[in-house]
Coordinates of C-alpha atoms and ligand atoms in Angstrom, one line a residue:
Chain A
X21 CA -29.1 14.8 -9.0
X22 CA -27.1 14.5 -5.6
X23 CA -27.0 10.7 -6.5
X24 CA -25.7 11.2 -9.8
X25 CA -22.9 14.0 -8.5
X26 CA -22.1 11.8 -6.1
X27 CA -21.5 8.7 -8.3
X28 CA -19.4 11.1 -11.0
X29 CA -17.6 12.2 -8.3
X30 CA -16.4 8.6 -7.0
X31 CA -15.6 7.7 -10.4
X32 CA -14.1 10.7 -12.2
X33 CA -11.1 10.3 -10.2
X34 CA -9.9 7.0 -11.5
X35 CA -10.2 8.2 -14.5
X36 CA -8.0 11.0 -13.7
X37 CA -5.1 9.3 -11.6
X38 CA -5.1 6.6 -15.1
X39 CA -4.5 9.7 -17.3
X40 CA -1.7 11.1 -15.3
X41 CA -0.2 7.7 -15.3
X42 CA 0.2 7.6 -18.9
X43 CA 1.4 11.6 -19.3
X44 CA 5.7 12.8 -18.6
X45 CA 6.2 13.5 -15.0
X46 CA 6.6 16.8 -14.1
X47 CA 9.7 16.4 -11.9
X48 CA 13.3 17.7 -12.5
X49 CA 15.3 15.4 -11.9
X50 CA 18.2 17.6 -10.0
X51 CA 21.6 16.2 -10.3
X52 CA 21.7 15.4 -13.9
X53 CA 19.1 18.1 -15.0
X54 CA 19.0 21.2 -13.5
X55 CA 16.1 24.2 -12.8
X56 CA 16.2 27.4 -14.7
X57 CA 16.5 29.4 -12.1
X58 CA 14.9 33.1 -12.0
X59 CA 17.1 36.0 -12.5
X60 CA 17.0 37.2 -9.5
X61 CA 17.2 33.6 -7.5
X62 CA 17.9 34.5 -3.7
X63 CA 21.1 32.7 -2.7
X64 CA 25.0 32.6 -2.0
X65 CA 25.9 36.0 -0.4
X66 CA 29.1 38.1 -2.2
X67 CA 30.4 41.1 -1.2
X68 CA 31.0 42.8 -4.3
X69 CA 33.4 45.7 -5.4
X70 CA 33.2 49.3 -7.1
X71 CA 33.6 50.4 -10.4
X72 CA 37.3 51.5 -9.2
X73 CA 38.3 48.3 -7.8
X74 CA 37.8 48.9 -4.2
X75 CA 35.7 46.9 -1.6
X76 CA 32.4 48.6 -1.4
X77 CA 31.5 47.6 2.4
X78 CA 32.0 50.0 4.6
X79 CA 32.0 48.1 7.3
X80 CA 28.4 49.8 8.8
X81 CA 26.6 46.7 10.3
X82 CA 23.4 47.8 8.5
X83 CA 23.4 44.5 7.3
X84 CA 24.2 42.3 10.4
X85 CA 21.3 44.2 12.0
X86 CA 19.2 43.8 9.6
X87 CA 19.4 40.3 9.2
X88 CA 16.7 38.4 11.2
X89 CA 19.3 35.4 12.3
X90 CA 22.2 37.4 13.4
X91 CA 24.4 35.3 10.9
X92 CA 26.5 38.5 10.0
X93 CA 29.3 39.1 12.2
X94 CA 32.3 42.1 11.1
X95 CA 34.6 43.9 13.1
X96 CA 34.9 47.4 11.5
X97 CA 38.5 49.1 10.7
X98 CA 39.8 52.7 8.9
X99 CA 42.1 53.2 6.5
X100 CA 44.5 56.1 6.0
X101 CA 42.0 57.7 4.2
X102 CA 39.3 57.7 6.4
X103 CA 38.1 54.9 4.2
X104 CA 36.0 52.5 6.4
X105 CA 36.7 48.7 5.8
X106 CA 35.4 45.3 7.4
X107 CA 38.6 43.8 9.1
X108 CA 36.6 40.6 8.9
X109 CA 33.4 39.9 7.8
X110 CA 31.7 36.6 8.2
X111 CA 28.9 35.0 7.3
X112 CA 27.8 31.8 8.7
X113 CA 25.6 29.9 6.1
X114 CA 24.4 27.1 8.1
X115 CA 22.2 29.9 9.4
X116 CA 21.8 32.0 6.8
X117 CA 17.9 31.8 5.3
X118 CA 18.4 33.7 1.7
X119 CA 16.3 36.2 2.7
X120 CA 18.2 38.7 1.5
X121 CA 17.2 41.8 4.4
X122 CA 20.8 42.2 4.1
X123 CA 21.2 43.2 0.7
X124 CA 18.2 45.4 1.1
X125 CA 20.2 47.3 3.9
X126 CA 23.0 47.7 2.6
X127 CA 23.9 51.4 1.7
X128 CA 26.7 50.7 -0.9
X129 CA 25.3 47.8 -2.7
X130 CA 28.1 45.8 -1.2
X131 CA 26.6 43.0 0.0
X132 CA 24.4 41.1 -2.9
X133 CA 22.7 37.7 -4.0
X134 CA 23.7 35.1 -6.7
X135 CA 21.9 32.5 -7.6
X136 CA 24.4 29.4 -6.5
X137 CA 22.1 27.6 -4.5
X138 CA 24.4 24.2 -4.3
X139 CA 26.3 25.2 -0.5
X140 CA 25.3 21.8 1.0
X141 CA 28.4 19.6 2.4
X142 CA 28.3 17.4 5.9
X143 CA 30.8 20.0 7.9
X144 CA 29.2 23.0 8.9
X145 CA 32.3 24.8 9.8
X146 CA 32.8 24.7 5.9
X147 CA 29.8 27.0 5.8
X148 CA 31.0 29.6 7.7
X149 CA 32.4 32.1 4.7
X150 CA 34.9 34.6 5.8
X151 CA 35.6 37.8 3.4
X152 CA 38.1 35.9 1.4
X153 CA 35.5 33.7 0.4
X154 CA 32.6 36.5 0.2
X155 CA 35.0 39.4 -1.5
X156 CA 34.4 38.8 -5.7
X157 CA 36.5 40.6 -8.3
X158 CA 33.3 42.0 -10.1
X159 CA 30.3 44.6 -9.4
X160 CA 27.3 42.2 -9.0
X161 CA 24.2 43.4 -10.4
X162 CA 24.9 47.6 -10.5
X163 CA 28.2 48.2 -12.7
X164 CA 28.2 52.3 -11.8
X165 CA 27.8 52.7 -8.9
X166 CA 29.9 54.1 -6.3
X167 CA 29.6 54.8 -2.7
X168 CA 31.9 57.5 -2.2
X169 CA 31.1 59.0 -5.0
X170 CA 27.7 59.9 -3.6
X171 CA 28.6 60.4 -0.2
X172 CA 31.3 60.0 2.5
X173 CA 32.8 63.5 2.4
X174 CA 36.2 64.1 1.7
X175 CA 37.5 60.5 1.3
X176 CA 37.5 59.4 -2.3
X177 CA 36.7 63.2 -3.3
X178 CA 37.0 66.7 -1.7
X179 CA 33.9 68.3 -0.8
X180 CA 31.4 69.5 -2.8
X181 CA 33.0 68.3 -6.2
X182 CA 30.7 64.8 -6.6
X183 CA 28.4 65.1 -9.2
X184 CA 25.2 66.2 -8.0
X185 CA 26.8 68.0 -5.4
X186 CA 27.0 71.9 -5.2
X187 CA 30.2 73.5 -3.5
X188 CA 30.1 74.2 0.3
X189 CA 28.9 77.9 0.7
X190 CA 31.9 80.1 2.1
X191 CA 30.2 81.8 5.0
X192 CA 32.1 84.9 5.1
X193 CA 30.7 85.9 1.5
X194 CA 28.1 88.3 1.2
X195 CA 27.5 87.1 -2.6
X196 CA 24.6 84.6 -3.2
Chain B
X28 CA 7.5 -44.0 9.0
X29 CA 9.6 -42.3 6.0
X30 CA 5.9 -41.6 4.9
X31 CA 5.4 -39.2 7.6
X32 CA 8.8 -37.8 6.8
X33 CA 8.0 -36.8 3.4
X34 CA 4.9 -35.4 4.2
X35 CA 6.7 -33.0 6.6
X36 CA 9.2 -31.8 4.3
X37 CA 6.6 -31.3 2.1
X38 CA 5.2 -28.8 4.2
X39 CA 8.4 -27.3 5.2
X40 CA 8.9 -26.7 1.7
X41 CA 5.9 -25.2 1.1
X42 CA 6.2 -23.1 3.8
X43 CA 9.7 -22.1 2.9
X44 CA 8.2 -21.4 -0.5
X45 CA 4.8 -19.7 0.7
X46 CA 7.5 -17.2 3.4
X47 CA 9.8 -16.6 0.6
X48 CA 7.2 -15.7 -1.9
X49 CA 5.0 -13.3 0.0
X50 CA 7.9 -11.9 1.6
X51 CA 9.4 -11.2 -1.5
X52 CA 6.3 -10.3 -3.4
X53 CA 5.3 -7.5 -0.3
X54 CA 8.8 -5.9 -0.4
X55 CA 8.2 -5.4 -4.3
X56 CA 4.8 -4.4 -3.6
X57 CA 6.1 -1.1 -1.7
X58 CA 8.3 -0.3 -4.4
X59 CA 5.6 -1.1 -7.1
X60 CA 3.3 0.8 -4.6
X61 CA 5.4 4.0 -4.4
X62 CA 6.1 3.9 -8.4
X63 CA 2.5 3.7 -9.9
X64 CA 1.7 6.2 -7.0
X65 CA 4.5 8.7 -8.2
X66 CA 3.5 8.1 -11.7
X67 CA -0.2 8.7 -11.0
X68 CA 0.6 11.7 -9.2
X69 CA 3.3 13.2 -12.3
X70 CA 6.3 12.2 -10.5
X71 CA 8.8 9.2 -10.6
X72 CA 8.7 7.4 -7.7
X73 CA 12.0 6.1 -6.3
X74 CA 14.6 5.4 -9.1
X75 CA 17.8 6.2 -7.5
X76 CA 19.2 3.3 -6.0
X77 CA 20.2 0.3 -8.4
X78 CA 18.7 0.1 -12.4
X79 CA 14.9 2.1 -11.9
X80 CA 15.2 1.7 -8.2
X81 CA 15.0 -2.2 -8.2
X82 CA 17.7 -2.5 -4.8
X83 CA 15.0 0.0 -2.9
X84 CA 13.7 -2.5 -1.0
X85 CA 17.6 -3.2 0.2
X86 CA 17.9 0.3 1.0
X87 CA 14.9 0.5 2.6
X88 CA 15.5 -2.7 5.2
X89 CA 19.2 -1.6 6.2
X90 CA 18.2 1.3 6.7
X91 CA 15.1 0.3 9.0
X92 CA 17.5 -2.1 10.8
X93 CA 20.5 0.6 11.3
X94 CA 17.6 3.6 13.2
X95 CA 17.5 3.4 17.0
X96 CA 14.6 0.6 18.3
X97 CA 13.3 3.4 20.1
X98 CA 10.9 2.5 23.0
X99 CA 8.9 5.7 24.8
X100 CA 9.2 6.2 28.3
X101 CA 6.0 4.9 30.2
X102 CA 5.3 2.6 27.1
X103 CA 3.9 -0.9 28.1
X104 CA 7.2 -2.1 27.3
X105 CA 6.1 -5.8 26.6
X106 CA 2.8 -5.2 24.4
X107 CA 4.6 -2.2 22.5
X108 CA 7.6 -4.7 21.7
X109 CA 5.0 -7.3 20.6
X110 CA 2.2 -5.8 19.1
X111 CA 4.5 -5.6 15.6
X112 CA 4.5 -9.1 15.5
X113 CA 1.5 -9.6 15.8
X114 CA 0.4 -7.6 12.7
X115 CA 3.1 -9.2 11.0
X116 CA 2.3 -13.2 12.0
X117 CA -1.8 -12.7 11.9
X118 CA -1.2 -11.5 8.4
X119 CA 1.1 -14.8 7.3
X120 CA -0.9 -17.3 8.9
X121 CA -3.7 -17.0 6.8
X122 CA -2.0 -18.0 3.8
X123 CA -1.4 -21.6 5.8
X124 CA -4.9 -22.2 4.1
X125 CA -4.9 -20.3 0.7
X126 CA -4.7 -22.6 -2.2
X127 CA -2.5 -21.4 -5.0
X128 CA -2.6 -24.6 -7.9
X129 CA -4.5 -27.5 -7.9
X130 CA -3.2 -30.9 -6.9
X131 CA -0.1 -31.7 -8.2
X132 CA 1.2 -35.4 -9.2
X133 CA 4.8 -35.8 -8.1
X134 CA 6.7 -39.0 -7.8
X135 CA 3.5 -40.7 -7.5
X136 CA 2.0 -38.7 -4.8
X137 CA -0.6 -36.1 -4.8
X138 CA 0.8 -32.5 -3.3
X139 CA -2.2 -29.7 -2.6
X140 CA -0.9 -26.3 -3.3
X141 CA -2.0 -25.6 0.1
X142 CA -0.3 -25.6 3.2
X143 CA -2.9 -26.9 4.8
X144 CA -6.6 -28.2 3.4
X145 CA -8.7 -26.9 6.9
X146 CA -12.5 -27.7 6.0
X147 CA -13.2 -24.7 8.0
X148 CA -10.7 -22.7 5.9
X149 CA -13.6 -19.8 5.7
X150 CA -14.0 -19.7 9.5
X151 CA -10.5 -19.9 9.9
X152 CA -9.4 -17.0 8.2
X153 CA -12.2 -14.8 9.7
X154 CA -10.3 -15.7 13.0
X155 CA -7.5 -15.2 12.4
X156 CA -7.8 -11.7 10.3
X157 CA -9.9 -10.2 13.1
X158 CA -6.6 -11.1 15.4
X159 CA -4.7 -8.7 13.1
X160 CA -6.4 -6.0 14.5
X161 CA -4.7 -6.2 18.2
X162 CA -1.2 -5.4 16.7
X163 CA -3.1 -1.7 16.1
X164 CA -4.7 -1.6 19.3
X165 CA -2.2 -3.0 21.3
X166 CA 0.5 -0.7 19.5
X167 CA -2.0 2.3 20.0
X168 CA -2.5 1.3 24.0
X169 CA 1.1 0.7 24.4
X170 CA 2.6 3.6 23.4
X171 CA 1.3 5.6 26.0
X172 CA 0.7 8.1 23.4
X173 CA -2.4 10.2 22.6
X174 CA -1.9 9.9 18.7
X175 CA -1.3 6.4 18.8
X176 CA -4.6 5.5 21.4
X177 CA -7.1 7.6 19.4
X178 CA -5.4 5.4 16.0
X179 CA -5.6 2.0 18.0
X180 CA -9.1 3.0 19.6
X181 CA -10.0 4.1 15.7
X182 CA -9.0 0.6 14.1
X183 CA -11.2 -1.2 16.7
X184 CA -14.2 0.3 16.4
X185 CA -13.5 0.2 12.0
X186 CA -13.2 -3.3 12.8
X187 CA -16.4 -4.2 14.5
X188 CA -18.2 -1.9 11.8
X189 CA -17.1 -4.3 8.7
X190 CA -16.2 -7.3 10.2
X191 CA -19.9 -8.5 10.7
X192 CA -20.3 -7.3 6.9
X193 CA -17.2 -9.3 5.8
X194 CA -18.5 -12.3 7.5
X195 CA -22.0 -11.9 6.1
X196 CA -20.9 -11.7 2.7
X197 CA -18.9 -14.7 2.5
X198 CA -22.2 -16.6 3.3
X199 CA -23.0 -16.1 -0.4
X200 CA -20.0 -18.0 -1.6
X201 CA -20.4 -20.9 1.3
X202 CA -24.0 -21.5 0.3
X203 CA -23.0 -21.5 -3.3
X204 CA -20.0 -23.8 -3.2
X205 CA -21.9 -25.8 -0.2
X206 CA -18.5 -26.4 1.6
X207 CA -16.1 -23.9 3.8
X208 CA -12.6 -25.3 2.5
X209 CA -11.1 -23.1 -0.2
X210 CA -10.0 -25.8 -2.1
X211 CA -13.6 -26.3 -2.6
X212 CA -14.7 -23.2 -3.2
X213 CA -11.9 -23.1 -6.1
X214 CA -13.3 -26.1 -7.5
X215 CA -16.7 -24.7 -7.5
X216 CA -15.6 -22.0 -9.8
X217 CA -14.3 -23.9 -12.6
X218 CA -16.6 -22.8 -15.3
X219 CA -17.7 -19.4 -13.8
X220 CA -16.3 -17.4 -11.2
X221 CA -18.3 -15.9 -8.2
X222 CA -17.6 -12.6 -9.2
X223 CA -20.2 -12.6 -12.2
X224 CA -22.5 -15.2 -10.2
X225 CA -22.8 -12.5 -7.3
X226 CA -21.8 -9.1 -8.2
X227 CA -23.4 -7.8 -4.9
X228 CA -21.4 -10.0 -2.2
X229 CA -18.1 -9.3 -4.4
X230 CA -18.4 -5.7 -4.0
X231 CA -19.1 -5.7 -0.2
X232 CA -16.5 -8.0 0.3
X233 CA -14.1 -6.0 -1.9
X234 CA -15.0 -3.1 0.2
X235 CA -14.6 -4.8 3.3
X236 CA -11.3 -6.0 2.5
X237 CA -9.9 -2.4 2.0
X238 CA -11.2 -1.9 5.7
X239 CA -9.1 -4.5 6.3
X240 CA -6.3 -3.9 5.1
X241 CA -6.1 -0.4 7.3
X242 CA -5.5 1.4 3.3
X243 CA -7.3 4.6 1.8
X244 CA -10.1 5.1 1.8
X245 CA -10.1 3.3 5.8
X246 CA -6.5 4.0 6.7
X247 CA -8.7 5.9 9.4
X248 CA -6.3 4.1 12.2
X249 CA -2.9 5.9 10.4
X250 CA -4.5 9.1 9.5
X251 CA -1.0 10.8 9.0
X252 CA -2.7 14.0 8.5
X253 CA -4.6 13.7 11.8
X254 CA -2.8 11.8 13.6
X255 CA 0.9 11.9 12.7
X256 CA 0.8 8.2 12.2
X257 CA -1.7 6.7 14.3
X258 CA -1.0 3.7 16.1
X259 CA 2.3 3.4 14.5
X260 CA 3.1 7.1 15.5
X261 CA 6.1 5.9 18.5
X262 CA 7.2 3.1 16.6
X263 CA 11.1 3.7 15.1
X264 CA 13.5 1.3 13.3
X265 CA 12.5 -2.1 12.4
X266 CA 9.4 -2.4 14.4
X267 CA 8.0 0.3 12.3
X268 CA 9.1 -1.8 9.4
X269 CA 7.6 -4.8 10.9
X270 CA 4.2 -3.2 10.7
X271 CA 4.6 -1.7 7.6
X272 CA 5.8 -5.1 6.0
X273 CA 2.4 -6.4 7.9
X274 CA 0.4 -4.0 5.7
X275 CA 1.9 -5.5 2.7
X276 CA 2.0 -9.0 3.2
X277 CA -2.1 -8.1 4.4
X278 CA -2.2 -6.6 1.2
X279 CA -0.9 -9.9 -0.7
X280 CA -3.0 -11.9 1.0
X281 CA -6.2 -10.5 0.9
X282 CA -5.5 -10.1 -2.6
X283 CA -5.3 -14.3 -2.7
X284 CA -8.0 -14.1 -0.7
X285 CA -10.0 -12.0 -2.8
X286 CA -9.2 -14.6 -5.8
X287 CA -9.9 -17.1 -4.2
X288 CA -13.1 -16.2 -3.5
X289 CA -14.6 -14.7 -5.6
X290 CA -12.1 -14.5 -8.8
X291 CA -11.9 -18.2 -9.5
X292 CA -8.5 -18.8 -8.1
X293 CA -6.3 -20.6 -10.1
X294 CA -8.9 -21.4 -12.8
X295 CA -8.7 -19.8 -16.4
X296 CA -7.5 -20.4 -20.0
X297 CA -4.2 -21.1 -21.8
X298 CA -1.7 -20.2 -19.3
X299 CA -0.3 -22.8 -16.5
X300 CA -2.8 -22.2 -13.4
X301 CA 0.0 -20.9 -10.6
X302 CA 0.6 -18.1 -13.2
X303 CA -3.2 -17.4 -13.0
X304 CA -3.6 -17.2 -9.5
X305 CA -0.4 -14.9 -9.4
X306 CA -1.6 -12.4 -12.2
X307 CA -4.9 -12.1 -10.8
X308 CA -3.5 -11.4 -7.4
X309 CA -1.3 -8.8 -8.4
X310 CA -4.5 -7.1 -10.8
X311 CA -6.1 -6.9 -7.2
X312 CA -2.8 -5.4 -5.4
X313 CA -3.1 -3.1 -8.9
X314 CA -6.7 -2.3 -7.9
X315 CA -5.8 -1.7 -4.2
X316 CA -2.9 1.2 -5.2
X317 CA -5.0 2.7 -7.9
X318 CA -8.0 3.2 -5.1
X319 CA -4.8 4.6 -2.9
X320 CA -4.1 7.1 -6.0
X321 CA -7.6 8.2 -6.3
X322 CA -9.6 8.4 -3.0
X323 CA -10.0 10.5 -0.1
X324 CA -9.9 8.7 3.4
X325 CA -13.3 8.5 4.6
X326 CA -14.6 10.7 7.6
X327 CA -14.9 8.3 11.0
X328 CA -18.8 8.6 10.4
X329 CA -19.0 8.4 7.3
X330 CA -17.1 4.6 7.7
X331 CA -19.4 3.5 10.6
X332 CA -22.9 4.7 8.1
X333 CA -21.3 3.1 5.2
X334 CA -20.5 -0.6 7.4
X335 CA -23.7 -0.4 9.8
X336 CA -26.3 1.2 7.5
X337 CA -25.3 0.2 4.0
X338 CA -23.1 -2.6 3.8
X339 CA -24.9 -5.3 6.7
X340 CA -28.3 -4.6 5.3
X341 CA -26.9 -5.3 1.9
X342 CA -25.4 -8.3 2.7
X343 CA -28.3 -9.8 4.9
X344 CA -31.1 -8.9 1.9
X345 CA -27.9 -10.8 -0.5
X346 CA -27.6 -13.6 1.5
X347 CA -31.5 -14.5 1.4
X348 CA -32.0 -13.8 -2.3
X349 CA -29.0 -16.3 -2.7
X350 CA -30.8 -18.8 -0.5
X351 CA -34.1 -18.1 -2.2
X352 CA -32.4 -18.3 -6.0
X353 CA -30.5 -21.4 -4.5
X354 CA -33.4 -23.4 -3.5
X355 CA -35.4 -22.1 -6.5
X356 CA -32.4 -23.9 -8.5
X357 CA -33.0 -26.7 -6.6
Ligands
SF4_7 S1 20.1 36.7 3.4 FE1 18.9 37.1 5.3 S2 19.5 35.5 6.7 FE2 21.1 35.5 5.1 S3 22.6 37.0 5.8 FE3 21.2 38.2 4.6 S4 19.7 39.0 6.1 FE4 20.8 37.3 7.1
SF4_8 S1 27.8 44.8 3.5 FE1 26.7 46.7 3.3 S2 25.4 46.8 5.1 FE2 26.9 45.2 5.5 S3 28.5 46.3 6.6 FE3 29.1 46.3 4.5 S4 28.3 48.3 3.7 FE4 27.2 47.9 5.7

């Protein structure tokens, strides 16, 4: 039995390899065809915008923390309105590893994933994106939601009137 | 005088012809190499640069001469810059006594398709082809690298385990065609070639021969996964290439040799015999990458048993039932 094993064994494989000769390679051939990608591919980075047209970063640094190759770098500003803002935000994409801790972080689904995986070029200070090149017109992959409408008191609405949200108690009432 | 002339530049031209061909033929051989394995394997192989990667070989060699000749510090500087060559040179100067076509007739004079007709030609090659072996070890030694020692250390000792067997089962084919020039040993296989006439002493010399060549299953002295690259693992730029060409020219070569001793050389029906000799040499190359595609390298043990325990007794007990079906022949 061991001989016979051991003789299939030697000989199955040329069989084998002589089959796959004759059979359609499996490979994509990238320039001219392209993968389908999944839906939710892990790539580019975009900071994206709320339903109202606003940036939706707020400037918190969740994400730069959260990100395991320190490739987010912001300094954080206030508007008028108490409204926080990234001054700058930058992302340097010669580190970057898709991970995507960052959009995980991020509080106000500001921060997301596409799937344009095509960044290569020869000079790396190309792939250093600053929020010009980051900021899209559009609300990624949630089209309702709305930071300040869930939180952030008294910027985008006075207190107590988002929905969800009851009115502030007024202390110096005896009612319930 | 102008006799003597003409039989020089007869030889230069068949050395020009012999340098040109193999060179060419082992350049094509790594793309051919690379594409049947890429097929075998569900992918394409090279087929970006020029019409289904024809120019690869170009690419290849500019690219090899344009990296860094890199030598490591501490490296036996003058044995690591030579052992290339030596791979490289052992490996051509076999074919100084392969003969490709019979005798040709022009102007009147007879010209061997041989560069030289040694009627030691067996004893020769063994020779030289065991020389091939101190580019690896040398290479190995020289790079004052641990990879690269165990590699060359590990093509020494494959050596001495099939060498003896490669020897031994030539003796077969020398008994049969009662002469050690392979002109003669062609001729001997005009009607029926060695292979069918000794089934046994082809097959361990087959086997042999892939030791020889340093390719799967015996590519024990590379080893990538092992050994990064074995005795080749310091070498950068063209050296490297100079090696790697060594593998391929080996690779044409024993594939002559292979025909020549045991396939019937240039012999066979219908088409002109240089065609022969160069279809049946590139069915053994064939046979060599399709092996590549399909077997496992060998464990170091495993190797030594097969040479030492299988292949030597085989050949001895082969070599005395030749004798003894020789003599019975009369
Ligand atoms: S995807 Fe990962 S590596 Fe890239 S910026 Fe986000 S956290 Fe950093
Ligand atoms: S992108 Fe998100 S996590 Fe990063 S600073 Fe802006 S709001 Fe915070």
């Amino acid at each position: 039995m061991h001989v016979i094993r051991g003789i299939r064994g030697t000989f199955q494989p040329f069989w084998v390899t002589l089959r796959n000769m004759f059979r359609k390679p499996v490979t994509i051939q990238y320039p001219e065809e392209k993968q389908q990608l999944p839906e939710r591919y892990r790539a580019r980075l975009i900071l994206t915008r709320d339903p109202d047209g606003a940036e939706r970063c707020v400037a918190c640094h969740l994400c730069s923390a959260a990100c395991p190759v320190d490739c987010i770098s912001m300094q954080a500003a206030e508007a008028e309105d108490g409204r926080r803002y990234g001054a700058w935000f930058r992302i340097n994409f010669t580190r970057c590893i898709f991970c995507g801790l960052c959009t995980e972080a991020c509080p106000t689904l500001a921060i997301q994933v596409t799937a344009d995986f095509e960044l290569a070029g020869r000079d790396p200070l190309k792939l250093v994106y600053e929020k010009e090149d980051l900021l899209v017109d559009h609300c990624g992959n949630n089209n309702s939601y709305n930071f300040y409408r869930q939180s952030g008191i008294g910027v985008a609405a006075p207190r107590g009137t988002n929905p969800g949200e009851t009115p502030p108690a007024d202390v110096k009432d005896l009612m319930p | 005088m102008s006799e003597m002339l003409v039989t020089l530049a007869l030889i230069l031209g068949k050395l020009l012809f012999i340098f040109g061909v193999v060179l060419f033929m082992a350049a094509y051989l790594v793309l051919a190499e690379r594409k049947i394995l890429g097929r075998m394997q569900l992918r394409y192989g090279p087929n970006r640069v020029g019409p289904f990667g024809l120019m690869q070989p170009l690419a290849d060699v500019i690219k090899l001469l344009t990296k860094e000749d890199f030598v490591p510090a501490r490296a036996d500087k003058w044995l690591f810059l030579i052992a290339p060559g030596i791979t490289a040179v052992t490996a051509l100067l076999v074919f100084a006594v392969i003969p490709f076509g019979p005798t040709l007739e022009i102007f009147g004079r007879q010209v061997p398709l041989v560069v030289v007709d040694l009627n030691i030609g067996v004893l020769y090659f063994l020779g030289v082809s065991s020389m091939a072996v101190y580019g690896v070890v040398l290479g190995g030694w020289a790079s004052n690298s641990k990879y690269s020692l165990l590699g060359g250390v590990r093509g020494l000792s494959q050596m001495v385990s099939y060498e003896l067997s490669l020897g031994l089962s030539l003796v077969p084919v020398i008994m049969m065609a009662r002469s050690f020039s392979l002109t003669d040993i062609v001729m001997a296989q005009q009607s029926i070639p060695f292979m069918l006439l000794n089934p046994v002493a082809f097959g361990v010399f087959f086997i042999c021969v892939l030791a020889e060549s340093n390719r799967i299953p015996f590519d024990l002295p590379e080893a990538e996964n092992e050994l990064v690259g074995g005795f080749h693992t310091e070498y950068s730029g063209m050296r490297f290439g100079l090696f790697f060409v060594g593998e391929y020219i080996n690779m044409v070569v024993l594939g002559s040799l292979v025909t020549v001793f045991f396939l019937g050389g240039w012999h066979g029906p219908w088409l002109p015999p240089l065609l022969w000799f160069l279809f049946k040499v590139l069915a053994v190359c064939a046979m060599f990458i399709w092996i590549r595609a399909s077997m496992p390298r060998l464990r170091y043990d495993q190797l030594m048993n097969l040479g030492w325990k299988i292949l030597l007794p085989l050949s001895l007990v082969n070599i005395l039932v030749t004798g003894a079906v020789l003599l019975g022949l009369g």
